[in-house]
PDB file of C-alpha atoms in Angstrom:
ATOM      1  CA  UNK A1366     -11.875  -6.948   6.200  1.00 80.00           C
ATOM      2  CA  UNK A1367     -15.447  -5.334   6.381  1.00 84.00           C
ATOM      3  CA  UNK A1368     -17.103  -3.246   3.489  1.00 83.00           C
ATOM      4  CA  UNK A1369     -17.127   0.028   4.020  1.00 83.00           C
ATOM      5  CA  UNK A1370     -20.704   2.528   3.336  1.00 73.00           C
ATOM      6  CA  UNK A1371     -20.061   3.846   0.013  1.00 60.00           C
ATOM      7  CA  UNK A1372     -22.431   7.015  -1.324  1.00 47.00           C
ATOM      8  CA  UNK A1373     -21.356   6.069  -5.120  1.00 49.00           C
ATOM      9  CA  UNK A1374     -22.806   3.185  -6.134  1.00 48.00           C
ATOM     10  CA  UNK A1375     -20.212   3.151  -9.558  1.00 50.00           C
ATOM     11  CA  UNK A1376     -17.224   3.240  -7.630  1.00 60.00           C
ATOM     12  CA  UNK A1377     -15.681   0.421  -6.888  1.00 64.00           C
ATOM     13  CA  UNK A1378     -16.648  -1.381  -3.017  1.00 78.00           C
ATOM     14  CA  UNK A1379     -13.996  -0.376  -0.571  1.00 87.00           C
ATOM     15  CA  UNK A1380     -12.583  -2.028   2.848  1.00 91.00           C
ATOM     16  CA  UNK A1381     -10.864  -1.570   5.779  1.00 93.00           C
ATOM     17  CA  UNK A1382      -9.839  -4.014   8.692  1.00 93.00           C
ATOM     18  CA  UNK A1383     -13.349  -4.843  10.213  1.00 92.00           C
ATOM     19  CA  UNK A1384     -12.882  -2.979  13.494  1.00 93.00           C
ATOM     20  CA  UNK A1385     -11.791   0.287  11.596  1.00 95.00           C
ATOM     21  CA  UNK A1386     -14.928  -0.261   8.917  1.00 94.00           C
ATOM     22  CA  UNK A1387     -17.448  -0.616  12.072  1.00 94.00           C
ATOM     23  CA  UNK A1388     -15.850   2.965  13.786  1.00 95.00           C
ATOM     24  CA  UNK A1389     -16.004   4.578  11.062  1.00 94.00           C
ATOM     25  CA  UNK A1390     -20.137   3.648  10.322  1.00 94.00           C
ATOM     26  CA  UNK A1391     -20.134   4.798  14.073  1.00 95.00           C
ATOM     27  CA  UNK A1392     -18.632   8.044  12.920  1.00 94.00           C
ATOM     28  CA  UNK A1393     -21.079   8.424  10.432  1.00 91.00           C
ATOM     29  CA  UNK A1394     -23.954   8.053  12.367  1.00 92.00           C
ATOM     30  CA  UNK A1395     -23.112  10.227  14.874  1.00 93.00           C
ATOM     31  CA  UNK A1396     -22.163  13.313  12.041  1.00 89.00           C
ATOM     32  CA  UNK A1397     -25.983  12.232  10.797  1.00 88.00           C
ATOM     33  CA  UNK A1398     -27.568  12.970  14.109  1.00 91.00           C
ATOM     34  CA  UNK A1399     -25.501  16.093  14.777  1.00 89.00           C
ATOM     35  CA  UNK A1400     -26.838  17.168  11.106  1.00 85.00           C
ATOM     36  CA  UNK A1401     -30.187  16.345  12.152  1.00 87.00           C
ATOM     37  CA  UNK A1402     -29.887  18.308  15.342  1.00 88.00           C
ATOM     38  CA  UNK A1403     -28.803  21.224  13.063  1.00 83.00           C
ATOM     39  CA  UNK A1404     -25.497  20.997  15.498  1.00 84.00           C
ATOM     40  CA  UNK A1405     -24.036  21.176  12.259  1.00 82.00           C
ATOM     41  CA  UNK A1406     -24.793  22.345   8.498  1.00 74.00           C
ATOM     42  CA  UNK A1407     -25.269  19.688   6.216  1.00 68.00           C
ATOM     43  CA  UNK A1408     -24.305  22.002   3.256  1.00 65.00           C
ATOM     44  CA  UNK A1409     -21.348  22.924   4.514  1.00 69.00           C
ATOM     45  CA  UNK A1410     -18.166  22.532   2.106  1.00 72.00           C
ATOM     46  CA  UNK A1411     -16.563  19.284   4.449  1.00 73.00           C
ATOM     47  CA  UNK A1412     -19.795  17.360   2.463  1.00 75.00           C
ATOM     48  CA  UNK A1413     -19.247  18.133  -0.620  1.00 69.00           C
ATOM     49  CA  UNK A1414     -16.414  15.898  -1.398  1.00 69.00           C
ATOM     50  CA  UNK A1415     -17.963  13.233   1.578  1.00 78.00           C
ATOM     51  CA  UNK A1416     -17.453  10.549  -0.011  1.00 83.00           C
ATOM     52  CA  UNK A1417     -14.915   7.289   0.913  1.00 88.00           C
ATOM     53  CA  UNK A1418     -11.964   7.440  -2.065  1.00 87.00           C
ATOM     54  CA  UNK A1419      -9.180   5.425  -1.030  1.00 91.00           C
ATOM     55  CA  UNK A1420      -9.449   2.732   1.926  1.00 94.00           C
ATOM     56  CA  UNK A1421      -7.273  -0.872   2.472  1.00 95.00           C
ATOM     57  CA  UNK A1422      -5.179  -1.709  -1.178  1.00 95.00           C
ATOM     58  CA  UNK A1423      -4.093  -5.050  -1.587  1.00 95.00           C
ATOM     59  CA  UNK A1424       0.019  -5.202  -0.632  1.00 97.00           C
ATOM     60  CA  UNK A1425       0.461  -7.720  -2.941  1.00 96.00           C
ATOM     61  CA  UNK A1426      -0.781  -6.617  -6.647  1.00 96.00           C
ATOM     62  CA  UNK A1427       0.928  -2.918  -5.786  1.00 97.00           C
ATOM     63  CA  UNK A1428       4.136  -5.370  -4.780  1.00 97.00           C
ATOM     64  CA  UNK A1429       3.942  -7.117  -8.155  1.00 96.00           C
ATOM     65  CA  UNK A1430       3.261  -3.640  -9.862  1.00 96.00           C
ATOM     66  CA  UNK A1431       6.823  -2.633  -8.270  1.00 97.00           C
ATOM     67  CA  UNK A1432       8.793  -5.833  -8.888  1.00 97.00           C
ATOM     68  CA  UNK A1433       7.428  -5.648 -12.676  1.00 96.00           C
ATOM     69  CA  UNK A1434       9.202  -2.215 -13.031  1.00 96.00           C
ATOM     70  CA  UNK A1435      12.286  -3.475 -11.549  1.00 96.00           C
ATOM     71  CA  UNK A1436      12.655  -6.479 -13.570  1.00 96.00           C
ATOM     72  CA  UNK A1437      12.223  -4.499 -16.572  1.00 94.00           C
ATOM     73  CA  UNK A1438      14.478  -2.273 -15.741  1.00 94.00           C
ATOM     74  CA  UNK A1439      17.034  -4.895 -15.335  1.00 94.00           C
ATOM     75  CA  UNK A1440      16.336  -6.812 -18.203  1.00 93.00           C
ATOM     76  CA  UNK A1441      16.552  -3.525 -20.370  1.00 91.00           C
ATOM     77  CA  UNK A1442      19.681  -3.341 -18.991  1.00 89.00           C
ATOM     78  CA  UNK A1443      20.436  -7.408 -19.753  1.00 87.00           C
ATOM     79  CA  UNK A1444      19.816  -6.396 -23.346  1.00 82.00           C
ATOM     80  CA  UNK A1445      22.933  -4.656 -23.594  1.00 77.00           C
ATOM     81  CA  UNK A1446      25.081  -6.754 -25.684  1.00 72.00           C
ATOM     82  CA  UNK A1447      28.330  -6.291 -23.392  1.00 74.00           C
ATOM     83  CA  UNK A1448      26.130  -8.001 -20.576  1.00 81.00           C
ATOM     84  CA  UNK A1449      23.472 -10.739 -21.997  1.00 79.00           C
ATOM     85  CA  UNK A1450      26.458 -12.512 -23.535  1.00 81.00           C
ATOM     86  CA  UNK A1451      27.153 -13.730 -20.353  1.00 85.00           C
ATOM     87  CA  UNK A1452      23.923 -15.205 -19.492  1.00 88.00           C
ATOM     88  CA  UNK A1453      23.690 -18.480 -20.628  1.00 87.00           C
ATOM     89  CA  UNK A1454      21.118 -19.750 -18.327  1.00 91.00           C
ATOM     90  CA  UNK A1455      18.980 -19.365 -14.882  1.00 94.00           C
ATOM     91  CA  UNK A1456      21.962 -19.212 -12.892  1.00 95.00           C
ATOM     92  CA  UNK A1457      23.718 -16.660 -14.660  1.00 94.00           C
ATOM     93  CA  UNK A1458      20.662 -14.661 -15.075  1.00 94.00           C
ATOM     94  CA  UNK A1459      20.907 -14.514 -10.938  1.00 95.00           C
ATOM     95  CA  UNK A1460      24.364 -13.877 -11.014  1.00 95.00           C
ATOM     96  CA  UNK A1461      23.352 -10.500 -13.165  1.00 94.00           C
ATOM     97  CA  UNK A1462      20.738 -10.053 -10.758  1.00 95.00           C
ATOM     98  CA  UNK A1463      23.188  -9.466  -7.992  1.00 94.00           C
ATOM     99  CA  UNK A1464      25.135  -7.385  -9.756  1.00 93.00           C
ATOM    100  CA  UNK A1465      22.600  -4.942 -10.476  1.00 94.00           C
ATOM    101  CA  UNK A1466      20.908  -4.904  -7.144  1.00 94.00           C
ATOM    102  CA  UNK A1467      24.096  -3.994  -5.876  1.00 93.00           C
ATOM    103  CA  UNK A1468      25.069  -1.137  -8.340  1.00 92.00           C
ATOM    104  CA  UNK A1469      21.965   0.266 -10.580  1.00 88.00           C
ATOM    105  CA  UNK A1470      19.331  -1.039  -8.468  1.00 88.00           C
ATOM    106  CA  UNK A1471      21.073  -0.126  -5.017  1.00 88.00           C
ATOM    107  CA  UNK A1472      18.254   1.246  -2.623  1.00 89.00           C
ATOM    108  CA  UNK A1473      15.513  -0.332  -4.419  1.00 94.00           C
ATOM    109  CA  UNK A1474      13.566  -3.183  -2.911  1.00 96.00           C
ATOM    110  CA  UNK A1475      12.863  -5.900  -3.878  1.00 95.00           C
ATOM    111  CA  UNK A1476      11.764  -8.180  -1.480  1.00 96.00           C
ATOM    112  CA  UNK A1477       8.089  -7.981  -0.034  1.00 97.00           C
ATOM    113  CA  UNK A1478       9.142  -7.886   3.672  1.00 97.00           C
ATOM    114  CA  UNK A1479      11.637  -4.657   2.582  1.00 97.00           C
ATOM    115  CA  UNK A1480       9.458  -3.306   0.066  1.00 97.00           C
ATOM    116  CA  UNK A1481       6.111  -2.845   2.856  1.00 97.00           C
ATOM    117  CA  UNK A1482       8.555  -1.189   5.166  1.00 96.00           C
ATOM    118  CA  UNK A1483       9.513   1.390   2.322  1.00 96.00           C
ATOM    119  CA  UNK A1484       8.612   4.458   0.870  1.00 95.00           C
ATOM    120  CA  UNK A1485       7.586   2.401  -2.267  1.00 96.00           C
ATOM    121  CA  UNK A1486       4.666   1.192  -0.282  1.00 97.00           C
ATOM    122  CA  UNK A1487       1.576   2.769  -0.108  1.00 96.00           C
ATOM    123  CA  UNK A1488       0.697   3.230   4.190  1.00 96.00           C
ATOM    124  CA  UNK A1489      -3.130   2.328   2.912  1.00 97.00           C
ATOM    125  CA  UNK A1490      -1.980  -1.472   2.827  1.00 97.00           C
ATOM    126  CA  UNK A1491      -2.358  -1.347   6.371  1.00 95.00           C
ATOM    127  CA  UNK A1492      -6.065  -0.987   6.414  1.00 95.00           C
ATOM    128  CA  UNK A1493      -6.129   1.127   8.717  1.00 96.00           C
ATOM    129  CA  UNK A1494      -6.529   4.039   6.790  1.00 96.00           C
ATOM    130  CA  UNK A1495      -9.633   5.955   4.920  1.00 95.00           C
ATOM    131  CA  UNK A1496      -9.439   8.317   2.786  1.00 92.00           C
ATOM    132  CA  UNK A1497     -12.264  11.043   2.274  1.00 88.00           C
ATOM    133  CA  UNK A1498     -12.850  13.250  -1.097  1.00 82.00           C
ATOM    134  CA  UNK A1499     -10.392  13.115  -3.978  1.00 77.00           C
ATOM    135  CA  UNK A1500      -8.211  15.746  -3.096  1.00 78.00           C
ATOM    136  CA  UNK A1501      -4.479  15.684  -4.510  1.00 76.00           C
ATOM    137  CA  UNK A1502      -2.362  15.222  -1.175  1.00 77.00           C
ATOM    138  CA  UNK A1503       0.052  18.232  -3.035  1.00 77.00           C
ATOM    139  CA  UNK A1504      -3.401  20.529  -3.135  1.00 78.00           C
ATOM    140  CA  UNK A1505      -2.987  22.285   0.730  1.00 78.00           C
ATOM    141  CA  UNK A1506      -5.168  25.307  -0.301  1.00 81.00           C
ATOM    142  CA  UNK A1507      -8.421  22.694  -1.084  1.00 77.00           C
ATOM    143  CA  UNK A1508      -8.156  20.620   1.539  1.00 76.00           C
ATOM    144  CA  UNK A1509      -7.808  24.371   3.822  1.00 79.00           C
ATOM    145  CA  UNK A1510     -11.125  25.808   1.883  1.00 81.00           C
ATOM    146  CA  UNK A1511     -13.189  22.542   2.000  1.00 77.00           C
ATOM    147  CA  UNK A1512     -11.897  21.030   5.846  1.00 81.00           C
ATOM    148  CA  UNK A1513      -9.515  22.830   7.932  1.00 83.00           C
ATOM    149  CA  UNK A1514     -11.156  26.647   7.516  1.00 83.00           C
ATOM    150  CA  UNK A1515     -15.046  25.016   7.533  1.00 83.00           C
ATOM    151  CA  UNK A1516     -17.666  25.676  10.667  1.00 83.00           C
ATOM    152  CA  UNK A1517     -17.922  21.783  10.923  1.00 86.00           C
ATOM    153  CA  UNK A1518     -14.538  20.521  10.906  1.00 87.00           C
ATOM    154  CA  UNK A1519     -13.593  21.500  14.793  1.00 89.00           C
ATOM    155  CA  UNK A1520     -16.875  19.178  15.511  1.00 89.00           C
ATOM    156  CA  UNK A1521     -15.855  16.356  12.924  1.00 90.00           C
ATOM    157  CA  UNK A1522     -12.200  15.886  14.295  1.00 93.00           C
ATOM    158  CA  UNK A1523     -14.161  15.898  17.618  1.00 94.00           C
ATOM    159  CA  UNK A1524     -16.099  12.823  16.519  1.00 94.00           C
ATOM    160  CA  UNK A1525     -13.176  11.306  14.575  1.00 95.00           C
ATOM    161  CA  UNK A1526     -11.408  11.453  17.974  1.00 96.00           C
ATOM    162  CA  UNK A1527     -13.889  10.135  20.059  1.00 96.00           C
ATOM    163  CA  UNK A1528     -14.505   7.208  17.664  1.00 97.00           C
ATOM    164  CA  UNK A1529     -10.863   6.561  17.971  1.00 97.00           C
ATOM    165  CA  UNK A1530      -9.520   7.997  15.032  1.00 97.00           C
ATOM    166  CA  UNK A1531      -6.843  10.638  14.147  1.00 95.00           C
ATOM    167  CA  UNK A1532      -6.451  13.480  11.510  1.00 94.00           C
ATOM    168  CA  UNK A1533      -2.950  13.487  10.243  1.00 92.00           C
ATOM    169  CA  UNK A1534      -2.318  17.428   9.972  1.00 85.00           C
ATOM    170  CA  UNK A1535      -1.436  17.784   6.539  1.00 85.00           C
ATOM    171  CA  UNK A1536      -3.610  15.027   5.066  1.00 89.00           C
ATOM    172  CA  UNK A1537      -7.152  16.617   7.083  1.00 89.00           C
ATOM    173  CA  UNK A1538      -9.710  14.271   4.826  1.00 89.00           C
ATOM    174  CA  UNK A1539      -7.821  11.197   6.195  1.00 94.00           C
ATOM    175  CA  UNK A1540      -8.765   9.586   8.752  1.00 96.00           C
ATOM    176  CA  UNK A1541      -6.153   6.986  10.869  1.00 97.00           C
ATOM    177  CA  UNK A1542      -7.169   4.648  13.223  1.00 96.00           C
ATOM    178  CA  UNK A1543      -5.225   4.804  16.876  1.00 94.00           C
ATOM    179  CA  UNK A1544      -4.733   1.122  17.942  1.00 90.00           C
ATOM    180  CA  UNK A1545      -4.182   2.426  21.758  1.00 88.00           C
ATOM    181  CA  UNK A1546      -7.401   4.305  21.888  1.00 92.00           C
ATOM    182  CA  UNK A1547     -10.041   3.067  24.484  1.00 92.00           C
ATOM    183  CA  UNK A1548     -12.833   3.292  21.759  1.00 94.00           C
ATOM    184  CA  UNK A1549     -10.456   1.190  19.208  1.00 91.00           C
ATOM    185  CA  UNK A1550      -9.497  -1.273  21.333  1.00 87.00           C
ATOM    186  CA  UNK A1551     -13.286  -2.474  22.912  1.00 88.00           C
ATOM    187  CA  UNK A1552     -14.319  -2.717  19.282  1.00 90.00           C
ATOM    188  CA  UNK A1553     -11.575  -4.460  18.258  1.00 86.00           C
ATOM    189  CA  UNK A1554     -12.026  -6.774  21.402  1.00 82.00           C
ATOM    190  CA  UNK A1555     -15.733  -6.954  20.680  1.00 85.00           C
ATOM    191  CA  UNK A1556     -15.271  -8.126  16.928  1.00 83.00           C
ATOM    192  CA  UNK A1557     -12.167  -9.945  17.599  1.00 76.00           C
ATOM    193  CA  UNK A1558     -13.144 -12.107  20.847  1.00 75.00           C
ATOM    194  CA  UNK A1559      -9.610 -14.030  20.689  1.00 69.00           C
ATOM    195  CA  UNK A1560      -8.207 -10.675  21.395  1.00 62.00           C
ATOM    196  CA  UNK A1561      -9.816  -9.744  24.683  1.00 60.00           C
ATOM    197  CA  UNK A1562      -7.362  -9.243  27.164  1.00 63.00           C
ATOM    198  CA  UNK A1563      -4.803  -8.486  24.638  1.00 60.00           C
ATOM    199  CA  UNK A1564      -5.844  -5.382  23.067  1.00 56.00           C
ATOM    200  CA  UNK A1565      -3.272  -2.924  25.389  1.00 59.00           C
ATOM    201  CA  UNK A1566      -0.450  -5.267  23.308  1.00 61.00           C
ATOM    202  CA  UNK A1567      -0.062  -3.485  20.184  1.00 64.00           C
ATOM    203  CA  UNK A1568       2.497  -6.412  19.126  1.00 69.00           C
ATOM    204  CA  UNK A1569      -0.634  -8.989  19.978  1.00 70.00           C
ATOM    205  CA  UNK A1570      -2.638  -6.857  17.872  1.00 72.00           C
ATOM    206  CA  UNK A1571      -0.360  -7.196  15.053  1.00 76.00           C
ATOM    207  CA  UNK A1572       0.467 -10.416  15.150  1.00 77.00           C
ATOM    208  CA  UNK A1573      -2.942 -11.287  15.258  1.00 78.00           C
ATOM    209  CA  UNK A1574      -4.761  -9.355  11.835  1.00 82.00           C
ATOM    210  CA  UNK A1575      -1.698  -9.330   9.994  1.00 88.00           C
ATOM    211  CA  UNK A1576       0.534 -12.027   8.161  1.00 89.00           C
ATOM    212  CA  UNK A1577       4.214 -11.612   8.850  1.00 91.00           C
ATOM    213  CA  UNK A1578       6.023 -10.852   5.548  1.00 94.00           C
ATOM    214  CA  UNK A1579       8.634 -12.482   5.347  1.00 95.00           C
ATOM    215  CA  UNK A1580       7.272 -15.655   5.265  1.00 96.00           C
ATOM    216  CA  UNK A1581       6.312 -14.974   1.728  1.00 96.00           C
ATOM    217  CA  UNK A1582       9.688 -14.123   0.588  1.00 97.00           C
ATOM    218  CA  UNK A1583      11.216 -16.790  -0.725  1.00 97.00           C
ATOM    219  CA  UNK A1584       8.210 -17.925  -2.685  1.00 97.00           C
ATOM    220  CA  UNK A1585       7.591 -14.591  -4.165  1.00 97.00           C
ATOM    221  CA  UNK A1586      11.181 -14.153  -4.857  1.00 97.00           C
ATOM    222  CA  UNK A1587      11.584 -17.556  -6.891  1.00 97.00           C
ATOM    223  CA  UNK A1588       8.473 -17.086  -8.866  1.00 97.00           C
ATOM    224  CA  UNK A1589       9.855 -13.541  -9.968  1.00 97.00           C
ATOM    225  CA  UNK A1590      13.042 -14.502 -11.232  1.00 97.00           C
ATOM    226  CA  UNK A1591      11.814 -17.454 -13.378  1.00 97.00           C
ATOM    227  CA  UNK A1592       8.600 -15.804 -14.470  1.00 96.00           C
ATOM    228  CA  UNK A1593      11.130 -12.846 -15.825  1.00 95.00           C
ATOM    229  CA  UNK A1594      13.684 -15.238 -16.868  1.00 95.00           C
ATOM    230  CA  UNK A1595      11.191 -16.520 -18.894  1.00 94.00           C
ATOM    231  CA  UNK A1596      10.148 -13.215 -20.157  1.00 92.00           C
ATOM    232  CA  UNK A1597      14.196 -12.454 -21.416  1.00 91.00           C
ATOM    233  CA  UNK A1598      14.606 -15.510 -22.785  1.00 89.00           C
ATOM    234  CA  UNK A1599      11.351 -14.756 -24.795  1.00 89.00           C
ATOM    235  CA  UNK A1600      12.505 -11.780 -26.001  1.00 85.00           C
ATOM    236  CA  UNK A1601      16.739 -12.988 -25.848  1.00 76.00           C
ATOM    237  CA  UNK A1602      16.590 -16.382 -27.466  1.00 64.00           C
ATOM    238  CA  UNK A1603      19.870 -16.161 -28.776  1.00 60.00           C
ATOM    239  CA  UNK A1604      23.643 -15.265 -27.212  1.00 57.00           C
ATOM    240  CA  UNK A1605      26.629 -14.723 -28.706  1.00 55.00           C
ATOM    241  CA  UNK A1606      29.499 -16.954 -28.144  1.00 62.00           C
ATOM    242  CA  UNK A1607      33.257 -15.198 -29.120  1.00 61.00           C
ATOM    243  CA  UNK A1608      35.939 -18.517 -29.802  1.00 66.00           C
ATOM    244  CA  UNK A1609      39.126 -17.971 -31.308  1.00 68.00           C
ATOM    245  CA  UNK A1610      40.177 -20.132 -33.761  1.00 66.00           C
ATOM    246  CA  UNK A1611      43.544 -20.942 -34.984  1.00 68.00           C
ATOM    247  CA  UNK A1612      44.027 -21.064 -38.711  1.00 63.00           C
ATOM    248  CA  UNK A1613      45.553 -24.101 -40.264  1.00 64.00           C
ATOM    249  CA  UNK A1614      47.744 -23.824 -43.182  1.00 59.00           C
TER     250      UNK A1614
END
C-alpha cells in the first residue's frame, strides 16, 4: 500500500495499492498543469469537493464488523428458552450454529472467502478504488451539478483515462483502476519488478498483491465461535435441565 496526497490534514491518512496511489499523484499533476495552463478553471464546481474521501478499507475489521452482527443475531436467538436448553456445551453451541445458518441465517455469509465475494463487502477492499468528495452514492442530481454537467469533467475523465483509470457511470467522483491498461500495467511493472513480464496475466497480478482468502478460513472461523461462545456463556451461565421423577409412596 502507498499513502495517498491528502488536502485535509484532520482526516484520517488514506491508501491504495502502491501502483494505483502513484497514478493517481500522476493524475494530479497533470490536472495542476492543465490548471496552470488555464486549459481548465480551477474554480470550477469538480474542485470544490476535490478532496480523497474513501480509498483501500481493511477486509478484515469490516469482516469482523459483519460476523459480530451475525453472532448476535444468533445468540439473541440462543436466548430463547425453547433453544439454549439444548446447549450444554461448545459442541452443541455448533450444532445450533448449523441450524441457524441453514434456516434464519440462510444467504448470509459467514465465512471470509464468501463474505469478500458478496454484496456484504465493501468493493473498496480491493484497493483499487478512490473515492473523490463526500457525495451520497443515492445523491445523482450532486454528483450531475458538481461532475458530469461541469466544463472540466470531459478533460478530467480524459486524464483519468489516460492515467489508466475508469469512471464508473453512476458513481462519476470514483475513480477505478483498469489492470489491462498499458499505463497500469508499466507502473505496476515498474514498482513491482517481480511482475515484469507478467503484467498482461491478470490472474499473475492477483495472485501476486493479494492473499487468497480462504486460507484464513478456518482460523477466523474457530476464533469466532469460541470468542462468541464465550460471550453466551457470559451472558447464559445457567440451562435448564427437565427430569421426570417418579414418586415413591
Amino acid at each position: 500500500l502507498r499513502h495517498l496526497p491528502e488536502y485535509n490534514p484532520a482526516k484520517a491518512t488514506v491508501t491504495a495499492v502502491d501502483f494505483v496511489a502513484y497514478q493517481f499523484e500522476q493524475l494530479l499533476l497533470d490536472l495542476n498543469k492543465m490548471v496552470e495552463q488555464k486549459k481548465i478553471l480551477f474554480d470550477d464546481k469538480i474542485f470544490r469537493k476535490f478532496e480523497i474521501t474513501k480509498a483501500y478499507i481493511d477486509p478484515i475489521g469490516l469482516y469482523k464488523e459483519h460476523v459480530t452482527e451475525y453472532f448476535n443475531a444468533f445468540n439473541a436467538r440462543m436466548s430463547d428458552g425453547s433453544i439454549s436448553h439444548r446447549v450444554k456445551n461448545i459442541y452443541d453451541y455448533i450444532f445450533e450454529l448449523r441450524n441457524f445458518h441453514s434456516t434464519l441465517g440462510k444467504g448470509l455469509p459467514i465465512l471470509f472467502s464468501s463474505w469478500l465475494q458478496s454484496k456484504y463487502c465493501d468493493p473498496f477492499v480491493s484497493g483499487l478504488m478512490i473515492e473523490i468528495g463526500d457525495y451520497l452514492y443515492d445523491d445523482d442530481e450532486m454528483k450531475l451539478m458538481d461532475f458530469i454537467n461541469t466544463p472540466t469533467f470531459q478533460a478530467y475523465s480524459n486524464l483519468a483515462i489516460r492515467h489508466g483509470f475508469f469512471i464508473p457511470k453512476h458513481y462519476p467522483n470514483v475513480l477505478v483502476a483498469d489492470l489491462g491498461h498499458p499505463a497500469m500495467k508499466r507502473t505496476m511493472a515498474t514498482m513491482n519488478p517481480h511482475l515484469i513480464g507478467r503484467t498482461s496475466d491478470s490472474d499473475s497480478i492477483i495472485q501476486t498483491i493479494y492473499s487468497e482468502a480462504y486460507l484464513y478460513d478456518v482460523d477466523f472461523m474457530l476464533d469466532n465461535i469460541v470468542s462468541n461462545y464465550n460471550n453466551y456463556i457470559t451472558d447464559s451461565p445457567h440451562y435448564i435441565r427437565k427430569r421426570w421423577c417418579e414418586v415413591k409412596n
